[in-house]
Short mmCIF file of C-alpha atoms and ligand atoms in Angstrom, two decimals:
data_model
loop_
_atom_site.label_atom_id
_atom_site.label_comp_id
_atom_site.label_asym_id
_atom_site.label_seq_id
_atom_site.Cartn_x
_atom_site.Cartn_y
_atom_site.Cartn_z
CA MET A 225 -27.45 26.71 29.07
CA HIS A 226 -26.11 23.14 28.59
CA VAL A 227 -25.14 22.37 24.89
CA ILE A 228 -23.52 19.40 23.23
CA LEU A 229 -21.86 19.81 19.82
CA LEU A 230 -22.10 16.68 17.80
CA GLY A 231 -20.75 15.94 14.28
CA PRO A 232 -17.98 14.23 12.21
CA PRO A 233 -14.31 15.02 12.64
CA GLY A 234 -13.53 18.22 10.99
CA ALA A 235 -17.05 19.40 10.84
CA GLY A 236 -16.04 22.50 12.82
CA LYS A 237 -17.04 21.51 16.25
CA GLY A 238 -13.89 23.18 17.93
CA THR A 239 -14.45 26.28 15.70
CA GLN A 240 -18.08 26.78 16.40
CA ALA A 241 -17.73 25.85 20.15
CA ALA A 242 -15.30 28.76 20.60
CA LEU A 243 -17.66 31.36 19.10
CA VAL A 244 -20.70 30.06 21.05
CA CYS A 245 -18.85 29.95 24.33
CA GLU A 246 -17.71 33.39 23.91
CA GLU A 247 -21.12 34.73 22.99
CA CYS A 248 -23.10 32.83 25.56
CA LYS A 249 -20.46 32.89 28.32
CA LEU A 250 -20.33 29.08 28.53
CA ILE A 251 -17.62 26.88 29.72
CA HIS A 252 -15.80 25.18 26.73
CA LEU A 253 -15.28 21.41 27.47
CA SER A 254 -13.53 19.84 24.63
CA THR A 255 -12.50 16.08 25.25
CA GLY A 256 -10.13 16.31 22.18
CA ASP A 257 -8.47 19.38 23.74
CA LEU A 258 -8.27 17.85 27.33
CA LEU A 259 -6.75 14.71 25.72
CA ARG A 260 -4.14 16.62 23.71
CA ALA A 261 -3.29 18.56 26.84
CA ALA A 262 -2.65 15.31 28.71
CA VAL A 263 -0.59 14.05 25.83
CA SER A 264 1.50 17.12 25.88
CA ALA A 265 2.09 17.05 29.58
CA GLY A 266 3.20 13.49 29.22
CA THR A 267 0.76 12.20 31.92
CA GLU A 268 0.03 8.55 32.39
CA LEU A 269 -3.37 9.10 30.94
CA GLY A 270 -1.97 11.08 28.03
CA LEU A 271 0.55 8.36 27.21
CA GLU A 272 -2.22 5.88 27.15
CA ALA A 273 -4.58 7.92 25.14
CA ARG A 274 -1.94 8.92 22.49
CA SER A 275 -1.72 5.58 20.82
CA TYR A 276 -5.57 5.57 20.23
CA MET A 277 -5.53 9.16 18.87
CA ASP A 278 -2.58 8.45 16.42
CA ARG A 279 -4.76 5.63 14.91
CA GLY A 280 -7.84 7.64 14.84
CA GLU A 281 -9.60 5.41 17.31
CA LEU A 282 -11.76 6.43 20.16
CA VAL A 283 -9.69 6.67 23.43
CA PRO A 284 -11.25 4.17 26.06
CA ASP A 285 -14.37 5.49 27.89
CA SER A 286 -12.79 5.13 31.41
CA LEU A 287 -10.00 7.62 30.47
CA VAL A 288 -12.32 10.09 28.90
CA LEU A 289 -14.80 9.84 31.71
CA ALA A 290 -12.15 10.36 34.33
CA LEU A 291 -10.87 13.46 32.66
CA LEU A 292 -14.25 14.84 32.24
CA ARG A 293 -15.40 14.15 35.74
CA GLU A 294 -12.57 16.21 37.14
CA ARG A 295 -13.60 19.09 35.00
CA PHE A 296 -17.27 19.00 36.06
CA GLU A 297 -16.28 18.95 39.74
CA ALA A 298 -14.15 21.94 39.22
CA ALA A 299 -16.81 23.78 37.26
CA GLY A 300 -19.56 23.20 40.05
CA ASP A 301 -23.27 22.87 39.30
CA ASP A 302 -24.59 26.17 38.28
CA THR A 303 -22.40 26.82 35.37
CA GLY A 304 -23.45 26.84 31.74
CA PHE A 305 -21.25 24.64 29.54
CA LEU A 306 -20.79 23.33 25.95
CA LEU A 307 -19.48 19.87 25.39
CA ASP A 308 -17.43 19.72 22.27
CA GLY A 309 -16.78 16.10 21.07
CA PHE A 310 -18.41 14.38 23.93
CA PRO A 311 -20.27 12.02 24.08
CA ARG A 312 -18.88 9.99 21.29
CA ASN A 313 -20.77 6.79 21.90
CA VAL A 314 -23.95 5.63 23.58
CA ASN A 315 -21.97 4.45 26.63
CA GLN A 316 -20.59 8.17 27.14
CA ALA A 317 -24.04 9.53 26.73
CA ARG A 318 -25.46 7.29 29.29
CA ALA A 319 -22.53 8.14 31.73
CA LEU A 320 -23.23 11.89 30.96
CA GLU A 321 -26.82 11.51 31.92
CA GLU A 322 -25.84 9.86 35.08
CA GLN A 323 -23.42 12.51 35.92
CA LEU A 324 -25.74 15.34 35.26
CA GLY A 325 -28.51 13.92 37.52
CA GLU A 326 -31.30 16.64 37.55
CA ALA A 327 -29.43 19.11 35.25
CA THR A 328 -30.48 18.66 31.75
CA ILE A 329 -29.06 19.15 28.35
CA ASP A 330 -30.93 21.96 26.48
CA HIS A 331 -29.77 21.51 22.94
CA VAL A 332 -27.52 19.01 20.93
CA VAL A 333 -26.24 20.90 17.89
CA TYR A 334 -25.50 18.35 15.00
CA LEU A 335 -23.13 19.57 12.43
CA GLN A 336 -23.48 17.73 9.19
CA LEU A 337 -20.77 17.62 6.47
CA GLU A 338 -19.90 15.39 3.52
CA ASP A 339 -16.79 13.35 3.65
CA GLU A 340 -15.09 15.07 0.58
CA GLU A 341 -15.20 18.30 2.47
CA ILE A 342 -14.07 16.85 5.80
CA LEU A 343 -11.13 15.45 4.05
CA ARG A 344 -10.40 18.72 2.50
CA ARG A 345 -10.54 20.66 5.77
CA LEU A 346 -8.62 18.14 7.75
CA LEU A 347 -5.67 17.77 5.42
CA GLY A 348 -5.61 21.50 5.43
CA ARG A 349 -5.29 21.61 9.18
CA GLY A 350 -2.49 19.09 9.32
CA ARG A 351 -2.57 18.01 12.97
CA PRO A 352 -0.53 14.90 13.57
CA ASP A 353 -3.81 12.74 13.41
CA ASP A 354 -4.82 14.48 10.17
CA THR A 355 -3.25 12.02 7.72
CA GLN A 356 -5.43 10.60 4.83
CA ALA A 357 -5.46 6.90 6.44
CA VAL A 358 -6.13 8.16 9.84
CA ILE A 359 -9.01 10.37 8.92
CA ARG A 360 -10.64 7.51 6.94
CA ASN A 361 -10.35 5.45 10.08
CA ARG A 362 -11.79 8.29 12.19
CA LEU A 363 -14.65 8.62 9.74
CA GLU A 364 -15.46 4.80 9.97
CA VAL A 365 -15.41 5.06 13.84
CA TYR A 366 -17.56 8.04 13.72
CA ARG A 367 -20.25 6.23 11.65
CA ALA A 368 -20.19 3.21 13.86
CA GLU A 369 -19.97 4.69 17.29
CA THR A 370 -20.95 8.33 17.28
CA GLU A 371 -23.55 8.82 14.51
CA PRO A 372 -26.08 6.76 16.31
CA LEU A 373 -26.16 9.46 18.97
CA ALA A 374 -28.17 11.52 16.61
CA ALA A 375 -31.14 9.19 16.86
CA TRP A 376 -30.46 8.91 20.71
CA TYR A 377 -30.97 12.76 21.08
CA ARG A 378 -33.62 13.03 18.41
CA VAL A 379 -36.11 10.88 20.35
CA ARG A 380 -35.24 13.06 23.45
CA ASP A 381 -36.36 16.06 21.36
CA LEU A 382 -32.93 17.73 21.73
CA LEU A 383 -31.40 17.48 18.20
CA ARG A 384 -30.78 20.73 16.21
CA GLU A 385 -29.37 19.67 12.68
CA VAL A 386 -27.10 22.34 11.17
CA ASP A 387 -25.45 22.18 7.70
CA ALA A 388 -21.84 22.73 8.38
CA LEU A 389 -20.96 23.59 4.74
CA GLY A 390 -20.35 27.23 4.11
CA THR A 391 -18.09 29.91 5.84
CA ILE A 392 -17.48 29.94 9.54
CA GLU A 393 -19.83 32.93 9.80
CA ASP A 394 -22.59 31.18 7.84
CA VAL A 395 -22.37 28.22 10.14
CA ARG A 396 -22.26 30.38 13.13
CA GLN A 397 -25.52 31.97 12.26
CA ARG A 398 -27.08 28.49 11.70
CA VAL A 399 -25.82 27.24 14.99
CA ASN A 400 -27.27 30.36 16.75
CA ARG A 401 -30.57 29.69 15.23
CA GLY A 402 -30.33 26.12 16.23
CA LEU A 403 -29.85 27.48 19.88
CA GLY A 404 -32.97 29.62 19.55
CA ARG A 405 -30.68 32.85 19.19
CA GLY A 406 -30.67 35.46 16.63
CA SER A 407 -33.04 36.47 13.86
CA GLY A 408 -35.44 33.65 12.61
CA ALA A 409 -34.32 31.46 15.53
CA THR A 410 -35.77 28.17 15.87
CA ALA A 411 -34.97 25.51 18.29
CA GLU A 412 -37.48 23.07 17.14
CA ALA A 413 -36.03 19.60 17.39
CA GLY A 414 -35.13 17.97 14.13
CA LYS A 415 -35.49 21.21 12.34
CA LYS A 416 -32.69 21.55 9.68
CA GLU A 417 -30.58 24.70 9.74
P1 LIG B 764 -11.39 16.29 18.30
O1 LIG B 764 -10.37 17.06 19.02
O2 LIG B 764 -12.87 16.35 18.97
O3 LIG B 764 -11.31 16.86 16.77
P2 LIG B 764 -12.09 16.71 15.32
O4 LIG B 764 -13.42 15.94 15.62
O5 LIG B 764 -11.13 16.19 14.58
O6 LIG B 764 -12.30 18.19 14.85
P3 LIG B 764 -13.53 19.39 14.86
O7 LIG B 764 -14.85 18.96 14.43
O8 LIG B 764 -13.46 20.03 16.36
O9 LIG B 764 -12.88 20.46 13.87
P4 LIG B 764 -12.28 21.81 13.82
O10 LIG B 764 -13.27 22.84 14.34
O11 LIG B 764 -10.89 21.77 14.45
O12 LIG B 764 -10.93 14.76 18.32
C1 LIG B 764 -9.57 14.32 18.11
C2 LIG B 764 -9.46 12.80 18.62
O13 LIG B 764 -9.43 12.82 20.13
C3 LIG B 764 -10.38 11.74 18.32
O14 LIG B 764 -10.08 11.25 16.93
C4 LIG B 764 -10.40 10.77 19.42
O15 LIG B 764 -9.11 9.84 19.27
C5 LIG B 764 -10.10 11.60 20.64
N1 LIG B 764 -11.25 11.90 21.31
C6 LIG B 764 -12.00 13.27 21.44
N2 LIG B 764 -12.96 13.05 22.26
C7 LIG B 764 -13.19 11.88 22.54
C8 LIG B 764 -14.20 11.16 23.28
N3 LIG B 764 -15.18 11.81 23.73
N4 LIG B 764 -14.18 9.81 23.49
C9 LIG B 764 -12.94 9.04 22.93
N5 LIG B 764 -12.01 9.65 22.10
C10 LIG B 764 -12.07 10.97 22.04
O16 LIG B 764 -12.14 22.10 12.21
C11 LIG B 764 -11.37 21.32 11.29
C12 LIG B 764 -10.72 22.27 10.31
O17 LIG B 764 -11.62 22.93 9.56
C13 LIG B 764 -9.90 23.43 10.92
O18 LIG B 764 -8.60 23.56 10.30
C14 LIG B 764 -10.91 24.61 10.88
O19 LIG B 764 -10.21 25.85 10.71
C15 LIG B 764 -11.70 24.25 9.47
N6 LIG B 764 -13.00 24.78 9.56
C16 LIG B 764 -13.96 24.84 10.48
N7 LIG B 764 -14.92 25.48 10.14
C17 LIG B 764 -14.86 25.77 8.64
C18 LIG B 764 -15.68 26.21 7.73
N8 LIG B 764 -16.90 26.53 7.91
N9 LIG B 764 -15.12 26.33 6.35
C19 LIG B 764 -13.88 25.95 6.09
N10 LIG B 764 -13.03 25.49 7.08
C20 LIG B 764 -13.49 25.35 8.28
#
């Protein structure tokens, strides 16, 4: 199974990704985690990425695509994976289609959450890029660059809309239904969970 998790910063992509990957035995590919690891390791790519992340901007596509390409090559063709936080714009979505060739995406789980709750969660998390000003910028970048991907995947009949408000367990169950798993499962495109 090949899954994409889409949604605003702080919607719980990383949280739900870990749960889905454990249950479905998928490889978890988080571009945010890969970038933070590169920053911590002090690689050239990490040093370049850091200034964008600190401001709440998207890291340039060339850097993100290089990081992910390495991971895809290491994973091989037959492995199920979940992409967490990628693609983040239409250019990345196109690059993903080219990279995958024949392999298809099965589901795009779209976590939806209001700004007020996003701010509450991220200020509580307290990562270095979780200050009020940086979060505001990340939300603006999200609306301009990433949100249009919902329409991109809706027309491809892949979008599973999930309400991300509620406990982690509530959201987990909705995500599972979006993936066609669990009781009352539905993977119909555009069906709101
Ligand atoms: P990411 O690492 O992708 O992080 P995120 O969007 O901020 O968070 P996420 O949605 O995963 O929330 P989480 O589960 O942690 O991006 C960071 C930066 O990396 C970006 O700003 C960008 O600069 C760069 N980047 C990443 N990918 C890129 C790409 N493809 N292209 C370019 N740049 C890229 O949850 C947040 C908090 O809420 C946690 O504290 C969690 O415990 C809590 N929480 C989760 N679910 C909850 C629930 N149901 N109820 C209450 N709290 C909950």
